[in-house]
Tab-separated table of C-alpha atoms in Angstrom:
chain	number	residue	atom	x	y	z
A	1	UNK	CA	81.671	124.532	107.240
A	2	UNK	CA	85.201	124.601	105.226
A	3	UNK	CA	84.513	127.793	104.297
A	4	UNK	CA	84.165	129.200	107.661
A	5	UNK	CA	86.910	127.259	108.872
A	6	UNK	CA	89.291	128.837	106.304
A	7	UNK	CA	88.005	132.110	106.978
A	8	UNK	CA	88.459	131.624	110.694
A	9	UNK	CA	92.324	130.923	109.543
A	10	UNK	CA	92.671	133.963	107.378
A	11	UNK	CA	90.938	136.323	109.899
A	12	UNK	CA	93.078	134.963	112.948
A	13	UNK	CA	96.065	135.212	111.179
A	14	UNK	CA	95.784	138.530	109.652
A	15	UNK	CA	94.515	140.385	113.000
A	16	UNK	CA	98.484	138.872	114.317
A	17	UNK	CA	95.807	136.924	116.918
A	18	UNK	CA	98.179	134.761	118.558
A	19	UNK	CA	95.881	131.142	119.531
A	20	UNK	CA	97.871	128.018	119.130
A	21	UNK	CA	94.193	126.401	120.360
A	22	UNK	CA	92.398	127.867	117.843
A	23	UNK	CA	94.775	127.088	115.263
A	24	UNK	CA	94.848	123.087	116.624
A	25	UNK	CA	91.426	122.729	116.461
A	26	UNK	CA	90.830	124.332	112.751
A	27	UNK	CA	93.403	121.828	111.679
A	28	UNK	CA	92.057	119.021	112.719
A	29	UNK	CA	88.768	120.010	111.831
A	30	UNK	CA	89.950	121.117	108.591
A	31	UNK	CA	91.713	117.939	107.830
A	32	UNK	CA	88.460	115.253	107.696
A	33	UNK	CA	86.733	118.110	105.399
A	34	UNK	CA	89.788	119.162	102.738
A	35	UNK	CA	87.542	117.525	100.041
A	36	UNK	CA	84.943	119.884	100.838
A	37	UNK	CA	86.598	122.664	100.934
A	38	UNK	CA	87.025	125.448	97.237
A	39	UNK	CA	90.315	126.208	96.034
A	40	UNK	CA	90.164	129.440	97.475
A	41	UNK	CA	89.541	127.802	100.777
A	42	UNK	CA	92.264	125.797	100.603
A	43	UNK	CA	94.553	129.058	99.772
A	44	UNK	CA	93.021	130.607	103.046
A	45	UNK	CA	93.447	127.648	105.221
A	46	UNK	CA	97.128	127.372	104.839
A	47	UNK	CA	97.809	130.918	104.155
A	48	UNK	CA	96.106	131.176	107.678
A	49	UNK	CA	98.080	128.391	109.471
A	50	UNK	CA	101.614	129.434	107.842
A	51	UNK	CA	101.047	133.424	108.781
A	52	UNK	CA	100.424	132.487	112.264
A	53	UNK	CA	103.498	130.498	112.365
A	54	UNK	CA	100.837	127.547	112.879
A	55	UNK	CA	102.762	124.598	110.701
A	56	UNK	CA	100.934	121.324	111.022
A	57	UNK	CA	102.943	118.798	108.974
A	58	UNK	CA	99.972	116.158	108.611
A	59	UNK	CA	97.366	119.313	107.623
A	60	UNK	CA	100.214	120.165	105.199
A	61	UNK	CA	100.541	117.110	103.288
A	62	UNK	CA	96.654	116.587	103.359
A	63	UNK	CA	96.422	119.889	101.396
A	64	UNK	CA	99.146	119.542	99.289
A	65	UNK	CA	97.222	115.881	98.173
A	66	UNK	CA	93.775	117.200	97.824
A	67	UNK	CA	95.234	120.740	95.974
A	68	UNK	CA	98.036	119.230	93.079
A	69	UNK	CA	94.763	117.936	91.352
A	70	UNK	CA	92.769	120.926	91.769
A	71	UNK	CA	95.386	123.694	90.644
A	72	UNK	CA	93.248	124.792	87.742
A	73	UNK	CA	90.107	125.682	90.106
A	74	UNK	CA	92.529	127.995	92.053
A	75	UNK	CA	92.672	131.920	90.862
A	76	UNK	CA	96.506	133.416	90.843
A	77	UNK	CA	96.485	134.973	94.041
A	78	UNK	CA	95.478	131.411	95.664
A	79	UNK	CA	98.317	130.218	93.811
A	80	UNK	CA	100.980	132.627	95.029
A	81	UNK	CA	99.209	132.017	98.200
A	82	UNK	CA	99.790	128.497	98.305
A	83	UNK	CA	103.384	128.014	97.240
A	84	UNK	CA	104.317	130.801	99.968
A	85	UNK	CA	102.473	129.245	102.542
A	86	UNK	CA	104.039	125.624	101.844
A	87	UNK	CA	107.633	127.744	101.910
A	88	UNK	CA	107.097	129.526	104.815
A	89	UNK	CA	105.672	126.766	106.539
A	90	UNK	CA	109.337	124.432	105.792
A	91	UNK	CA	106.244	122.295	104.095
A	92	UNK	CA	107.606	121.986	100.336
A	93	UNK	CA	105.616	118.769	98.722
A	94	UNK	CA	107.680	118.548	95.967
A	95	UNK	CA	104.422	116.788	94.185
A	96	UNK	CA	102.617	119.906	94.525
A	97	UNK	CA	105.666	122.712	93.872
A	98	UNK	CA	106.162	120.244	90.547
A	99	UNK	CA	102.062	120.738	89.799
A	100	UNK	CA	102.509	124.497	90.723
A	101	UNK	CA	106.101	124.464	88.224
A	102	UNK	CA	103.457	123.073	85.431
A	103	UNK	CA	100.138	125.241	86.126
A	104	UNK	CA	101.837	129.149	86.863
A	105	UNK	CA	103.702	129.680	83.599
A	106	UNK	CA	99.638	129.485	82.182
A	107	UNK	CA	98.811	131.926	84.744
A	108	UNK	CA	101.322	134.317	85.397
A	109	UNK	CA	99.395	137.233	84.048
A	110	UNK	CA	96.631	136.477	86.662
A	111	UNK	CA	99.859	137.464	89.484
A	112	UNK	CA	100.480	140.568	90.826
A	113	UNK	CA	104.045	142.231	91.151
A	114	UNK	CA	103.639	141.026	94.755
A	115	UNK	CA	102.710	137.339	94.163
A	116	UNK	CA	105.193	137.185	91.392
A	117	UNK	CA	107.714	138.082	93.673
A	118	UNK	CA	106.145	135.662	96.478
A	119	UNK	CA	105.661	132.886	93.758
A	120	UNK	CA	110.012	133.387	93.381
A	121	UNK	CA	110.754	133.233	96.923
A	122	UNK	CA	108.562	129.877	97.288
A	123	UNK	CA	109.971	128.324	94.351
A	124	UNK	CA	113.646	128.988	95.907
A	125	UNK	CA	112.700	128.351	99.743
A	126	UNK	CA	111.433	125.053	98.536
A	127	UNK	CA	114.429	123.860	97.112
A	128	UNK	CA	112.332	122.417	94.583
A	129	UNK	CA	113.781	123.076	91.229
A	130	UNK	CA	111.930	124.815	88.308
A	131	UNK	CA	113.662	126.708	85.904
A	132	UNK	CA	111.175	127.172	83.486
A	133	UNK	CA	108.700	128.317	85.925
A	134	UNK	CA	111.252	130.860	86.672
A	135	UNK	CA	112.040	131.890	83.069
A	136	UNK	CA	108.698	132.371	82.548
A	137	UNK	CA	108.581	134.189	85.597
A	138	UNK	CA	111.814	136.397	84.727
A	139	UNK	CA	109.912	137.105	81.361
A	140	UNK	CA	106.405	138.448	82.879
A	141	UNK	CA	108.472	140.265	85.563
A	142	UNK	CA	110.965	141.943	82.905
A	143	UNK	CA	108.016	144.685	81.374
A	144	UNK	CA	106.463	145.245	84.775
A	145	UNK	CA	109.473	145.724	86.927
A	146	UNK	CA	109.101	149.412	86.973
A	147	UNK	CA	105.354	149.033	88.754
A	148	UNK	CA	106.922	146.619	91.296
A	149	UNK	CA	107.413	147.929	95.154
A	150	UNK	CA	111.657	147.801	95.899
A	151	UNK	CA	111.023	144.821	97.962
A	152	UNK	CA	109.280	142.823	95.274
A	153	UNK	CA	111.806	143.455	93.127
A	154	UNK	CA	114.546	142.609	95.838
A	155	UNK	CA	112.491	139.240	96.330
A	156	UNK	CA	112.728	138.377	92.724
A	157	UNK	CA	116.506	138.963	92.180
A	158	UNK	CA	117.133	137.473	95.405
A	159	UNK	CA	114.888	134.439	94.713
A	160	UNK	CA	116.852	133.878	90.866
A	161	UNK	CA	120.009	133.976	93.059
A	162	UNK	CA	118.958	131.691	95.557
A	163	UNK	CA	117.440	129.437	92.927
A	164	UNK	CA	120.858	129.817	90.991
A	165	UNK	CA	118.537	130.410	87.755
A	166	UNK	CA	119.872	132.598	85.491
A	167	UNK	CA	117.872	135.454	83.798
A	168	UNK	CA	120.296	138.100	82.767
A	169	UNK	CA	117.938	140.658	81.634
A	170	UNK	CA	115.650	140.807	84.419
A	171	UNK	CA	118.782	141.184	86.613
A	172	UNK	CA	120.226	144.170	84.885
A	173	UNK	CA	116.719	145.703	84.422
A	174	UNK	CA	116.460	145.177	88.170
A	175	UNK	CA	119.768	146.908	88.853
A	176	UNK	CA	118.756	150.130	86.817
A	177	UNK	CA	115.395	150.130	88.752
A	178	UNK	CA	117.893	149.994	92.246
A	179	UNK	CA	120.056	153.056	90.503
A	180	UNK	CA	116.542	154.439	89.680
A	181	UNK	CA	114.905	154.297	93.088
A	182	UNK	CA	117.465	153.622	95.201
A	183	UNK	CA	116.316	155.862	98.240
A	184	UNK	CA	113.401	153.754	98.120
A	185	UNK	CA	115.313	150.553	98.649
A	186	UNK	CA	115.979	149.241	102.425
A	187	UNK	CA	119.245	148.226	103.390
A	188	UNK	CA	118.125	144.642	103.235
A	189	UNK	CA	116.293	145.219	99.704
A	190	UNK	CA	119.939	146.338	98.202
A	191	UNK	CA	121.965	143.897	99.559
A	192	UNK	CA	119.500	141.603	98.179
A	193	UNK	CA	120.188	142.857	94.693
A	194	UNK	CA	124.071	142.352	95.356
């Protein structure tokens, strides 16, 4: 069923199970069924494939056709889910990032600090540019900043830079939560902020 096939992804790929086989075969099964499958399947499916390094271009670009339509259906986290796993999998369908740019600003109190963050780095990995997705993420960031981990916030700042979207508050309410917390920050996570 798509839903066991997604979960099959998720639970393979979050147990660091390495099976390139396994991973083939729930692709290609996956592919003939996409139109089946929930939003939150879809989320898992590609989460799945992208966390185990797994990146099947013609799986990709299946997904990203069947999903731009169905963006409403999907909660936040399957969102934030989505656009990473496109990123991380060098996938970016600029259709879908553009759908993503034009359903998240709606949604962005449905994200947590984390997905946020992860919803940034996409956005910038992608290449695909948004800036009022990223104002509008800049702006829900801004009041939580203080409740996000010193990586998320490192991820944010890094993904504005990388994006080369300006959002001067959010940068110099991230560099008082560095000055704040800075034993908390890695190495990486401050030269981030740089």
């Amino acid at each position: 069923s798509p839903q066991g096939l997604a979960i099959a992804a998720w639970a393979y790929a979050s147990s660091g199970t390495e099976a390139p086989q396994l991973y083939a075969a729930l692709s290609s099964s996956a592919v003939v069924r996409l139109h089946h499958f929930q939003p939150q399947g879809l989320a898992n499916l590609v989460w799945g494939l992208a966390t185990a390094g797994h990146e099947e271009p013609a799986l990709f670009a299946a997904v990203a056709a069947e999903a731009k339509g169905r963006l409403h259906g999907f909660q936040g986290q399957g969102l934030a889910n989505t656009a990473w796993a496109f990123a991380k999998a060098g996938c970016a369908d600029e259709a879908l990032f553009e759908a993503l740019a034009a359903e998240v600003p709606r949604r962005l109190d449905e994200l947590s600090s984390q997905e946020l963050a992860n919803m940034g780095w996409a956005f910038a990995t992608s290449g695909v540019s948004a800036p009022e997705l990223f104002a509008a993420l800049g702006d829900t960031a801004l009041p939580r900043l203080a409740s996000f981990k010193p990586q998320e916030v490192a991820n944010l700042v890094w993904a504005f830079a990388t994006a080369g979207v300006a959002h001067p508050l959010l940068i110099e309410a991230a560099a008082r939560e560095a000055v704040r917390r800075m034993p908390e920050f890695s190495q990486q996570g401050l030269a981030n902020l740089a």
